[in-house]
Amino acid sequence: MDRMQIEQTVLSVLRVVLKQPFDNGADITRQNTPGWDSLKHIEIMFALEDELDVAFSEEELAKLDGVQKIIEAVRLKNAA
């Protein structure tokens, strides 16, 4: 799965969980996205694990607070 496919999957999950239209993930973070609270963060992470067939550690879950960080984490897991 390439970077673009990962980003599209992440944006798709965000659209479903947060019920907002996201077209580009360049600047999307928990800090600048209304509704991306702690509960939604867990929902997003579990949905991403299912959609992308990856598993994140508890430490990773806390650090993955933006689309770009999520994409890089998935790419690293796919490369390993």
Tab-separated table of C-alpha atoms in Angstrom:
chain	number	residue	atom	x	y	z
A	1	MET	CA	0.000	0.000	0.000
A	2	ASP	CA	1.514	3.326	-1.023
A	3	ARG	CA	1.383	6.666	0.799
A	4	MET	CA	-1.612	7.938	-1.187
A	5	GLN	CA	-3.639	4.802	-0.460
A	6	ILE	CA	-2.818	5.031	3.235
A	7	GLU	CA	-3.824	8.707	3.314
A	8	GLN	CA	-7.107	7.979	1.540
A	9	THR	CA	-7.871	5.222	4.046
A	10	VAL	CA	-7.035	7.486	6.990
A	11	LEU	CA	-9.222	10.281	5.571
A	12	SER	CA	-12.046	7.836	4.955
A	13	VAL	CA	-11.923	6.648	8.571
A	14	LEU	CA	-11.826	10.250	9.834
A	15	ARG	CA	-14.861	11.138	7.688
A	16	VAL	CA	-16.844	8.237	9.116
A	17	VAL	CA	-15.831	8.621	12.763
A	18	LEU	CA	-15.778	12.427	12.977
A	19	LYS	CA	-18.576	13.028	10.429
A	20	GLN	CA	-16.653	15.797	8.708
A	21	PRO	CA	-15.582	16.216	5.067
A	22	PHE	CA	-11.800	15.807	4.841
A	23	ASP	CA	-10.281	16.177	1.368
A	24	ASN	CA	-6.592	16.547	2.194
A	25	GLY	CA	-4.740	15.232	5.231
A	26	ALA	CA	-1.746	17.564	5.135
A	27	ASP	CA	-2.669	19.608	8.190
A	28	ILE	CA	-5.222	17.519	10.051
A	29	THR	CA	-4.344	16.945	13.707
A	30	ARG	CA	-6.238	16.327	16.928
A	31	GLN	CA	-5.396	19.868	18.004
A	32	ASN	CA	-7.017	21.565	15.006
A	33	THR	CA	-9.949	19.209	14.413
A	34	PRO	CA	-13.136	19.781	16.389
A	35	GLY	CA	-14.597	16.562	17.738
A	36	TRP	CA	-11.328	14.583	17.685
A	37	ASP	CA	-11.384	13.972	21.435
A	38	SER	CA	-9.934	11.060	23.421
A	39	LEU	CA	-12.889	8.749	22.804
A	40	LYS	CA	-12.952	9.475	19.077
A	41	HIS	CA	-9.184	9.006	18.954
A	42	ILE	CA	-9.570	5.445	20.216
A	43	GLU	CA	-12.366	4.808	17.695
A	44	ILE	CA	-10.179	6.167	14.899
A	45	MET	CA	-7.188	4.081	15.902
A	46	PHE	CA	-9.184	0.833	16.173
A	47	ALA	CA	-10.834	1.502	12.812
A	48	LEU	CA	-7.446	2.207	11.236
A	49	GLU	CA	-5.996	-0.992	12.667
A	50	ASP	CA	-8.835	-2.930	11.035
A	51	GLU	CA	-8.729	-1.079	7.705
A	52	LEU	CA	-4.942	-1.061	7.347
A	53	ASP	CA	-4.250	-4.445	8.956
A	54	VAL	CA	-1.763	-3.012	11.457
A	55	ALA	CA	-1.510	-2.952	15.239
A	56	PHE	CA	-0.391	0.040	17.260
A	57	SER	CA	1.099	-0.146	20.743
A	58	GLU	CA	-0.366	1.965	23.536
A	59	GLU	CA	2.639	4.272	23.268
A	60	GLU	CA	2.094	4.701	19.527
A	61	LEU	CA	-1.612	5.375	20.018
A	62	ALA	CA	-0.805	8.342	22.222
A	63	LYS	CA	1.681	9.798	19.726
A	64	LEU	CA	-0.366	9.373	16.537
A	65	ASP	CA	-2.215	12.653	16.805
A	66	GLY	CA	-2.287	13.702	13.176
A	67	VAL	CA	-2.774	12.324	9.695
A	68	GLN	CA	0.869	12.682	8.670
A	69	LYS	CA	2.104	10.876	11.784
A	70	ILE	CA	-0.388	8.070	11.187
A	71	ILE	CA	0.686	7.695	7.559
A	72	GLU	CA	4.361	7.482	8.514
A	73	ALA	CA	3.671	4.955	11.275
A	74	VAL	CA	1.721	2.713	8.877
A	75	ARG	CA	4.434	2.994	6.222
A	76	LEU	CA	7.076	1.948	8.756
A	77	LYS	CA	4.993	-1.028	9.837
A	78	ASN	CA	4.407	-2.077	6.223
A	79	ALA	CA	8.118	-1.793	5.470
A	80	ALA	CA	9.137	-3.956	8.428
